[in-house]
């Protein structure tokens, strides 16, 4: 793998990060560039495992750091706090992303393709169309799985008309019932019974910095919020330990009900006072219920960030 350009998404990768990495490698090969390799920088969650098993595909290789000068392609992130160890000294060739630009800088020019869509794979789908590449069933399922995941079957407020159009056209190519497949896929990701509390809060966690403030927003998708809250005290203990070990000012853990589109958040840390101005509700025993809130990117992080 020494001479390969590595493609990867963010730490604690979700379905979009994994599928978009794989799709990017496929697109590179269709464009005649055979020197890229999709990898991952974290464990694959059950939702993504469902997709790869459905497609009979192997899980991408795990890497934990990159050496100085390693050529890389970033998908589904650009924030160095969410990337692989050593990213500051890597050579970033390109970025394909749908998030805001955080603490990101490069020493050389690069290709940067960022659009305010609900999913990175929607951008890649448009790239397939731009280069007039035919999309086969497997490629279509990879991309539509990512779109379903990131938009919660188009129910998330992050969903755009571009995501809807891409999902509709990819479903025709894949010849599957998107709603049936999508619900089975999403449900697979809600099975968290066997996870420890530490695993729960790290399944999908992202770090953010604003000035001197460092905070983390973790999220899990679930069918029953109460099932997770049965472990509330144990979860809080692990969150407090994580805050201390990582020097965090705030940790927000969102438990999101994907069927009813609501979230219960647990917030801990020395800056929990920002929760009320951010969401207009008081924390009660470190918790607050947020009806209609399902998106970290659009509904949680922006309101937290502007109140820091």
mmCIF file of C-alpha atoms in Angstrom:
data_model
loop_
_atom_site.group_PDB
_atom_site.id
_atom_site.type_symbol
_atom_site.label_atom_id
_atom_site.label_comp_id
_atom_site.label_asym_id
_atom_site.label_seq_id
_atom_site.Cartn_x
_atom_site.Cartn_y
_atom_site.Cartn_z
ATOM 1 C CA UNK A 1 0.000 0.000 0.000
ATOM 2 C CA UNK A 2 3.096 2.212 0.124
ATOM 3 C CA UNK A 3 2.586 3.742 -3.309
ATOM 4 C CA UNK A 4 -1.183 4.042 -3.082
ATOM 5 C CA UNK A 5 -3.097 7.263 -2.593
ATOM 6 C CA UNK A 6 -5.326 6.491 0.382
ATOM 7 C CA UNK A 7 -9.012 7.444 0.371
ATOM 8 C CA UNK A 8 -10.861 7.634 3.679
ATOM 9 C CA UNK A 9 -13.667 9.303 5.579
ATOM 10 C CA UNK A 10 -13.744 10.532 9.173
ATOM 11 C CA UNK A 11 -13.006 8.734 12.431
ATOM 12 C CA UNK A 12 -15.871 6.607 13.760
ATOM 13 C CA UNK A 13 -16.964 6.179 10.145
ATOM 14 C CA UNK A 14 -20.599 6.022 9.141
ATOM 15 C CA UNK A 15 -22.078 4.482 6.019
ATOM 16 C CA UNK A 16 -21.418 7.580 3.909
ATOM 17 C CA UNK A 17 -17.731 7.655 4.902
ATOM 18 C CA UNK A 18 -17.183 3.997 4.032
ATOM 19 C CA UNK A 19 -19.335 3.833 0.898
ATOM 20 C CA UNK A 20 -18.033 7.132 -0.466
ATOM 21 C CA UNK A 21 -14.440 5.978 -0.024
ATOM 22 C CA UNK A 22 -15.189 2.811 -1.992
ATOM 23 C CA UNK A 23 -17.156 4.703 -4.639
ATOM 24 C CA UNK A 24 -14.374 7.274 -5.007
ATOM 25 C CA UNK A 25 -11.875 4.489 -5.730
ATOM 26 C CA UNK A 26 -14.254 3.022 -8.328
ATOM 27 C CA UNK A 27 -14.671 6.444 -9.957
ATOM 28 C CA UNK A 28 -10.896 6.948 -10.015
ATOM 29 C CA UNK A 29 -10.437 3.665 -11.875
ATOM 30 C CA UNK A 30 -13.150 4.574 -14.371
ATOM 31 C CA UNK A 31 -11.220 7.796 -14.971
ATOM 32 C CA UNK A 32 -8.021 5.834 -15.582
ATOM 33 C CA UNK A 33 -6.375 6.491 -12.222
ATOM 34 C CA UNK A 34 -5.533 3.096 -10.745
ATOM 35 C CA UNK A 35 -3.323 4.216 -7.876
ATOM 36 C CA UNK A 36 -5.947 4.918 -5.201
ATOM 37 C CA UNK A 37 -7.173 2.669 -2.396
ATOM 38 C CA UNK A 38 -10.219 3.016 -0.147
ATOM 39 C CA UNK A 39 -9.418 2.459 3.536
ATOM 40 C CA UNK A 40 -11.055 3.276 6.868
ATOM 41 C CA UNK A 41 -9.834 4.962 10.036
ATOM 42 C CA UNK A 42 -12.237 3.371 12.494
ATOM 43 C CA UNK A 43 -14.532 0.446 13.148
ATOM 44 C CA UNK A 44 -17.433 -0.219 10.797
ATOM 45 C CA UNK A 45 -20.852 0.076 12.433
ATOM 46 C CA UNK A 46 -23.663 -2.465 12.046
ATOM 47 C CA UNK A 47 -25.536 -0.403 9.488
ATOM 48 C CA UNK A 48 -22.521 -0.308 7.201
ATOM 49 C CA UNK A 49 -21.845 -3.992 7.863
ATOM 50 C CA UNK A 50 -25.382 -4.672 6.625
ATOM 51 C CA UNK A 51 -24.658 -2.847 3.355
ATOM 52 C CA UNK A 52 -21.338 -4.586 2.703
ATOM 53 C CA UNK A 53 -22.778 -7.996 3.571
ATOM 54 C CA UNK A 54 -25.737 -7.347 1.252
ATOM 55 C CA UNK A 55 -23.258 -6.583 -1.537
ATOM 56 C CA UNK A 56 -20.878 -9.392 -0.523
ATOM 57 C CA UNK A 57 -18.047 -6.886 -0.272
ATOM 58 C CA UNK A 58 -15.108 -6.894 2.120
ATOM 59 C CA UNK A 59 -14.669 -4.228 4.762
ATOM 60 C CA UNK A 60 -11.909 -1.776 3.744
ATOM 61 C CA UNK A 61 -8.543 -2.087 5.455
ATOM 62 C CA UNK A 62 -8.083 -0.228 8.748
ATOM 63 C CA UNK A 63 -5.311 2.357 9.094
ATOM 64 C CA UNK A 64 -4.564 4.235 12.310
ATOM 65 C CA UNK A 65 -2.072 6.832 11.083
ATOM 66 C CA UNK A 66 -0.365 8.122 7.966
ATOM 67 C CA UNK A 67 3.299 8.876 7.490
ATOM 68 C CA UNK A 68 4.638 12.283 6.544
ATOM 69 C CA UNK A 69 4.124 12.975 2.855
ATOM 70 C CA UNK A 70 1.560 10.192 2.371
ATOM 71 C CA UNK A 71 -0.803 11.181 -0.427
ATOM 72 C CA UNK A 72 -4.437 11.072 0.668
ATOM 73 C CA UNK A 73 -7.938 11.869 -0.546
ATOM 74 C CA UNK A 74 -10.485 12.927 2.050
ATOM 75 C CA UNK A 75 -14.181 12.154 1.714
ATOM 76 C CA UNK A 76 -17.057 13.128 4.004
ATOM 77 C CA UNK A 77 -14.821 15.370 6.151
ATOM 78 C CA UNK A 78 -12.074 17.953 6.058
ATOM 79 C CA UNK A 79 -11.725 18.822 9.741
ATOM 80 C CA UNK A 80 -8.344 17.612 10.971
ATOM 81 C CA UNK A 81 -9.807 16.851 14.418
ATOM 82 C CA UNK A 82 -11.981 14.200 12.761
ATOM 83 C CA UNK A 83 -9.282 12.745 10.539
ATOM 84 C CA UNK A 84 -6.480 10.201 10.797
ATOM 85 C CA UNK A 85 -3.453 10.691 13.046
ATOM 86 C CA UNK A 86 -0.690 12.407 11.087
ATOM 87 C CA UNK A 87 -3.040 14.160 8.664
ATOM 88 C CA UNK A 88 -1.299 17.505 9.286
ATOM 89 C CA UNK A 89 1.821 16.179 7.555
ATOM 90 C CA UNK A 90 0.124 14.243 4.763
ATOM 91 C CA UNK A 91 -0.214 15.513 1.200
ATOM 92 C CA UNK A 92 -3.917 16.053 0.569
ATOM 93 C CA UNK A 93 -4.674 15.549 -3.114
ATOM 94 C CA UNK A 94 -8.402 16.259 -3.009
ATOM 95 C CA UNK A 95 -11.476 16.560 -0.818
ATOM 96 C CA UNK A 96 -15.071 15.580 -1.555
ATOM 97 C CA UNK A 97 -17.312 16.697 1.281
ATOM 98 C CA UNK A 98 -20.687 18.084 2.343
ATOM 99 C CA UNK A 99 -19.709 19.653 5.683
ATOM 100 C CA UNK A 100 -18.505 23.075 6.735
ATOM 101 C CA UNK A 101 -14.796 23.842 6.469
ATOM 102 C CA UNK A 102 -13.212 23.730 9.928
ATOM 103 C CA UNK A 103 -9.546 23.708 10.932
ATOM 104 C CA UNK A 104 -8.280 22.785 7.504
ATOM 105 C CA UNK A 105 -5.188 23.998 5.698
ATOM 106 C CA UNK A 106 -2.785 22.659 3.093
ATOM 107 C CA UNK A 107 0.663 23.689 1.897
ATOM 108 C CA UNK A 108 -0.203 23.069 -1.753
ATOM 109 C CA UNK A 109 -3.221 23.611 -4.020
ATOM 110 C CA UNK A 110 -5.707 20.757 -4.249
ATOM 111 C CA UNK A 111 -8.981 19.672 -5.818
ATOM 112 C CA UNK A 112 -11.833 20.626 -3.511
ATOM 113 C CA UNK A 113 -15.380 19.525 -4.259
ATOM 114 C CA UNK A 114 -17.788 20.544 -1.511
ATOM 115 C CA UNK A 115 -21.534 21.026 -1.852
ATOM 116 C CA UNK A 116 -24.224 21.627 0.784
ATOM 117 C CA UNK A 117 -25.963 18.326 0.054
ATOM 118 C CA UNK A 118 -27.290 15.756 2.482
ATOM 119 C CA UNK A 119 -24.662 13.186 1.543
ATOM 120 C CA UNK A 120 -21.170 12.930 0.044
ATOM 121 C CA UNK A 121 -22.297 10.122 -2.245
ATOM 122 C CA UNK A 122 -24.760 12.486 -3.899
ATOM 123 C CA UNK A 123 -21.771 14.567 -4.998
ATOM 124 C CA UNK A 124 -20.012 11.450 -6.267
ATOM 125 C CA UNK A 125 -23.159 10.405 -8.119
ATOM 126 C CA UNK A 126 -23.052 13.736 -9.945
ATOM 127 C CA UNK A 127 -19.379 13.095 -10.759
ATOM 128 C CA UNK A 128 -20.331 9.772 -12.378
ATOM 129 C CA UNK A 129 -22.852 11.654 -14.498
ATOM 130 C CA UNK A 130 -20.394 14.451 -15.298
ATOM 131 C CA UNK A 131 -17.869 11.972 -16.689
ATOM 132 C CA UNK A 132 -20.597 9.980 -18.498
ATOM 133 C CA UNK A 133 -19.805 6.778 -16.622
ATOM 134 C CA UNK A 134 -22.391 4.028 -16.510
ATOM 135 C CA UNK A 135 -23.380 3.064 -12.966
ATOM 136 C CA UNK A 136 -23.878 -0.632 -12.259
ATOM 137 C CA UNK A 137 -26.157 -2.138 -9.586
ATOM 138 C CA UNK A 138 -23.448 -2.571 -6.961
ATOM 139 C CA UNK A 139 -22.245 1.018 -7.384
ATOM 140 C CA UNK A 140 -25.843 2.254 -7.239
ATOM 141 C CA UNK A 141 -26.504 0.393 -3.977
ATOM 142 C CA UNK A 142 -23.313 1.749 -2.414
ATOM 143 C CA UNK A 143 -24.356 5.313 -3.194
ATOM 144 C CA UNK A 144 -28.042 4.983 -2.357
ATOM 145 C CA UNK A 145 -27.142 3.297 0.952
ATOM 146 C CA UNK A 146 -25.035 6.299 1.892
ATOM 147 C CA UNK A 147 -27.839 8.687 0.937
ATOM 148 C CA UNK A 148 -30.414 6.706 2.931
ATOM 149 C CA UNK A 149 -28.086 6.712 5.936
ATOM 150 C CA UNK A 150 -27.206 10.402 5.927
ATOM 151 C CA UNK A 151 -30.732 11.624 5.166
ATOM 152 C CA UNK A 152 -32.602 9.009 7.220
ATOM 153 C CA UNK A 153 -34.548 7.939 4.147
ATOM 154 C CA UNK A 154 -34.945 11.580 3.071
ATOM 155 C CA UNK A 155 -36.526 12.567 6.424
ATOM 156 C CA UNK A 156 -33.577 14.595 7.703
ATOM 157 C CA UNK A 157 -33.611 18.404 7.306
ATOM 158 C CA UNK A 158 -30.235 18.037 5.581
ATOM 159 C CA UNK A 159 -31.988 16.416 2.601
ATOM 160 C CA UNK A 160 -31.836 18.422 -0.626
ATOM 161 C CA UNK A 161 -33.528 18.086 -3.993
ATOM 162 C CA UNK A 162 -30.219 16.713 -5.296
ATOM 163 C CA UNK A 163 -30.280 13.865 -2.782
ATOM 164 C CA UNK A 164 -33.874 13.052 -3.701
ATOM 165 C CA UNK A 165 -33.101 13.015 -7.414
ATOM 166 C CA UNK A 166 -29.974 10.894 -6.926
ATOM 167 C CA UNK A 167 -31.781 8.376 -4.719
ATOM 168 C CA UNK A 168 -34.643 8.045 -7.194
ATOM 169 C CA UNK A 169 -32.334 7.432 -10.151
ATOM 170 C CA UNK A 170 -30.001 5.092 -8.238
ATOM 171 C CA UNK A 171 -32.976 3.026 -7.045
ATOM 172 C CA UNK A 172 -34.017 2.469 -10.669
ATOM 173 C CA UNK A 173 -30.534 1.214 -11.530
ATOM 174 C CA UNK A 174 -30.388 -0.980 -8.412
ATOM 175 C CA UNK A 175 -33.890 -2.329 -9.016
ATOM 176 C CA UNK A 176 -34.728 -2.420 -5.325
ATOM 177 C CA UNK A 177 -37.498 -1.046 -3.143
ATOM 178 C CA UNK A 178 -35.710 1.845 -1.455
ATOM 179 C CA UNK A 179 -38.123 2.095 1.477
ATOM 180 C CA UNK A 180 -37.992 -1.622 2.260
ATOM 181 C CA UNK A 181 -34.218 -1.885 1.850
ATOM 182 C CA UNK A 182 -33.656 1.422 3.625
ATOM 183 C CA UNK A 183 -35.665 0.536 6.714
ATOM 184 C CA UNK A 184 -33.902 -2.815 7.052
ATOM 185 C CA UNK A 185 -30.556 -1.071 6.716
ATOM 186 C CA UNK A 186 -31.389 1.640 9.252
ATOM 187 C CA UNK A 187 -32.820 -0.894 11.699
ATOM 188 C CA UNK A 188 -29.614 -2.928 11.468
ATOM 189 C CA UNK A 189 -27.771 0.132 12.761
ATOM 190 C CA UNK A 190 -30.074 0.514 15.766
ATOM 191 C CA UNK A 191 -29.122 -2.807 17.324
ATOM 192 C CA UNK A 192 -26.853 -1.567 20.107
ATOM 193 C CA UNK A 193 -27.583 -4.136 22.843
ATOM 194 C CA UNK A 194 -24.169 -5.764 22.681
ATOM 195 C CA UNK A 195 -22.230 -2.493 22.768
ATOM 196 C CA UNK A 196 -20.571 -1.300 25.963
ATOM 197 C CA UNK A 197 -21.289 2.227 27.171
ATOM 198 C CA UNK A 198 -17.887 3.316 25.897
ATOM 199 C CA UNK A 199 -18.652 1.866 22.475
ATOM 200 C CA UNK A 200 -22.071 3.531 22.433
ATOM 201 C CA UNK A 201 -20.694 7.031 22.880
ATOM 202 C CA UNK A 202 -17.996 6.439 20.264
ATOM 203 C CA UNK A 203 -20.026 4.789 17.498
ATOM 204 C CA UNK A 204 -20.509 8.129 15.768
ATOM 205 C CA UNK A 205 -18.664 10.871 17.630
ATOM 206 C CA UNK A 206 -17.101 14.018 16.195
ATOM 207 C CA UNK A 207 -14.851 16.610 17.816
ATOM 208 C CA UNK A 208 -15.194 20.333 17.217
ATOM 209 C CA UNK A 209 -13.139 23.362 18.208
ATOM 210 C CA UNK A 210 -14.144 26.989 18.485
ATOM 211 C CA UNK A 211 -11.475 29.261 19.865
ATOM 212 C CA UNK A 212 -10.239 27.651 23.047
ATOM 213 C CA UNK A 213 -13.356 25.497 23.402
ATOM 214 C CA UNK A 214 -13.201 21.825 22.525
ATOM 215 C CA UNK A 215 -16.427 19.848 22.425
ATOM 216 C CA UNK A 216 -17.698 16.519 21.154
ATOM 217 C CA UNK A 217 -21.092 15.639 19.718
ATOM 218 C CA UNK A 218 -21.877 11.920 19.569
ATOM 219 C CA UNK A 219 -25.024 10.422 18.100
ATOM 220 C CA UNK A 220 -26.690 7.047 17.841
ATOM 221 C CA UNK A 221 -29.775 6.162 15.813
ATOM 222 C CA UNK A 222 -32.243 4.032 17.684
ATOM 223 C CA UNK A 223 -35.835 2.815 17.582
ATOM 224 C CA UNK A 224 -36.493 3.156 21.322
ATOM 225 C CA UNK A 225 -34.829 6.010 23.228
ATOM 226 C CA UNK A 226 -35.951 4.453 26.515
ATOM 227 C CA UNK A 227 -33.918 1.333 25.802
ATOM 228 C CA UNK A 228 -30.761 3.435 25.845
ATOM 229 C CA UNK A 229 -31.810 5.552 28.818
ATOM 230 C CA UNK A 230 -32.000 2.397 30.934
ATOM 231 C CA UNK A 231 -28.200 2.635 30.902
ATOM 232 C CA UNK A 232 -28.129 6.375 31.565
ATOM 233 C CA UNK A 233 -26.017 6.391 34.729
ATOM 234 C CA UNK A 234 -23.395 4.089 33.233
ATOM 235 C CA UNK A 235 -23.329 6.220 30.078
ATOM 236 C CA UNK A 236 -22.822 9.394 32.114
ATOM 237 C CA UNK A 237 -19.956 7.816 34.008
ATOM 238 C CA UNK A 238 -18.180 6.958 30.758
ATOM 239 C CA UNK A 239 -18.879 10.406 29.286
ATOM 240 C CA UNK A 240 -17.385 12.136 32.337
ATOM 241 C CA UNK A 241 -14.322 9.924 32.074
ATOM 242 C CA UNK A 242 -14.009 10.808 28.374
ATOM 243 C CA UNK A 243 -14.297 14.524 29.150
ATOM 244 C CA UNK A 244 -11.479 14.286 31.679
ATOM 245 C CA UNK A 245 -9.197 12.176 29.491
ATOM 246 C CA UNK A 246 -9.640 14.342 26.390
ATOM 247 C CA UNK A 247 -9.825 17.797 27.932
ATOM 248 C CA UNK A 248 -13.330 18.438 26.605
ATOM 249 C CA UNK A 249 -15.392 21.429 27.680
ATOM 250 C CA UNK A 250 -18.657 19.848 26.591
ATOM 251 C CA UNK A 251 -19.915 16.427 25.552
ATOM 252 C CA UNK A 252 -23.324 16.122 23.914
ATOM 253 C CA UNK A 253 -24.706 12.632 23.351
ATOM 254 C CA UNK A 254 -27.755 12.555 21.070
ATOM 255 C CA UNK A 255 -30.037 9.523 21.163
ATOM 256 C CA UNK A 256 -32.069 9.829 17.981
ATOM 257 C CA UNK A 257 -35.383 8.055 17.354
ATOM 258 C CA UNK A 258 -35.319 7.413 13.602
ATOM 259 C CA UNK A 259 -38.985 6.373 13.455
ATOM 260 C CA UNK A 260 -40.435 9.477 15.107
ATOM 261 C CA UNK A 261 -37.657 11.956 14.219
ATOM 262 C CA UNK A 262 -36.862 13.129 17.755
ATOM 263 C CA UNK A 263 -33.759 13.164 19.934
ATOM 264 C CA UNK A 264 -33.002 13.033 23.631
ATOM 265 C CA UNK A 265 -29.628 14.537 24.465
ATOM 266 C CA UNK A 266 -27.393 14.022 27.455
ATOM 267 C CA UNK A 267 -25.048 16.971 27.992
ATOM 268 C CA UNK A 268 -22.126 17.022 30.410
ATOM 269 C CA UNK A 269 -19.079 19.220 30.975
ATOM 270 C CA UNK A 270 -18.245 22.661 32.302
ATOM 271 C CA UNK A 271 -20.054 24.426 29.436
ATOM 272 C CA UNK A 272 -23.488 22.806 29.728
ATOM 273 C CA UNK A 273 -24.987 26.257 30.367
ATOM 274 C CA UNK A 274 -24.982 26.871 26.617
ATOM 275 C CA UNK A 275 -27.624 24.175 26.090
ATOM 276 C CA UNK A 276 -30.523 26.434 27.128
ATOM 277 C CA UNK A 277 -29.681 29.317 24.769
ATOM 278 C CA UNK A 278 -28.846 26.833 22.038
ATOM 279 C CA UNK A 279 -32.109 24.887 22.154
ATOM 280 C CA UNK A 280 -34.440 27.006 24.279
ATOM 281 C CA UNK A 281 -34.848 24.330 26.927
ATOM 282 C CA UNK A 282 -33.398 23.667 30.357
ATOM 283 C CA UNK A 283 -31.406 20.551 31.073
ATOM 284 C CA UNK A 284 -33.137 18.391 33.664
ATOM 285 C CA UNK A 285 -30.822 15.862 35.266
ATOM 286 C CA UNK A 286 -28.386 16.453 32.397
ATOM 287 C CA UNK A 287 -31.002 15.658 29.750
ATOM 288 C CA UNK A 288 -33.325 17.464 27.356
ATOM 289 C CA UNK A 289 -35.803 16.179 24.763
ATOM 290 C CA UNK A 290 -35.628 17.843 21.334
ATOM 291 C CA UNK A 291 -38.656 17.077 19.126
ATOM 292 C CA UNK A 292 -37.927 17.104 15.409
ATOM 293 C CA UNK A 293 -34.171 17.144 15.901
ATOM 294 C CA UNK A 294 -32.299 14.399 14.023
ATOM 295 C CA UNK A 295 -29.335 16.094 12.360
ATOM 296 C CA UNK A 296 -26.053 16.754 14.125
ATOM 297 C CA UNK A 297 -24.761 18.743 11.162
ATOM 298 C CA UNK A 298 -27.740 21.063 10.732
ATOM 299 C CA UNK A 299 -29.630 21.079 14.037
ATOM 300 C CA UNK A 300 -27.164 20.348 16.831
ATOM 301 C CA UNK A 301 -23.694 21.631 16.018
ATOM 302 C CA UNK A 302 -24.683 25.030 14.503
ATOM 303 C CA UNK A 303 -26.808 25.979 17.538
ATOM 304 C CA UNK A 304 -24.125 24.827 19.951
ATOM 305 C CA UNK A 305 -21.387 26.580 17.997
ATOM 306 C CA UNK A 306 -23.063 29.966 17.816
ATOM 307 C CA UNK A 307 -23.616 30.009 21.574
ATOM 308 C CA UNK A 308 -19.994 29.326 22.507
#
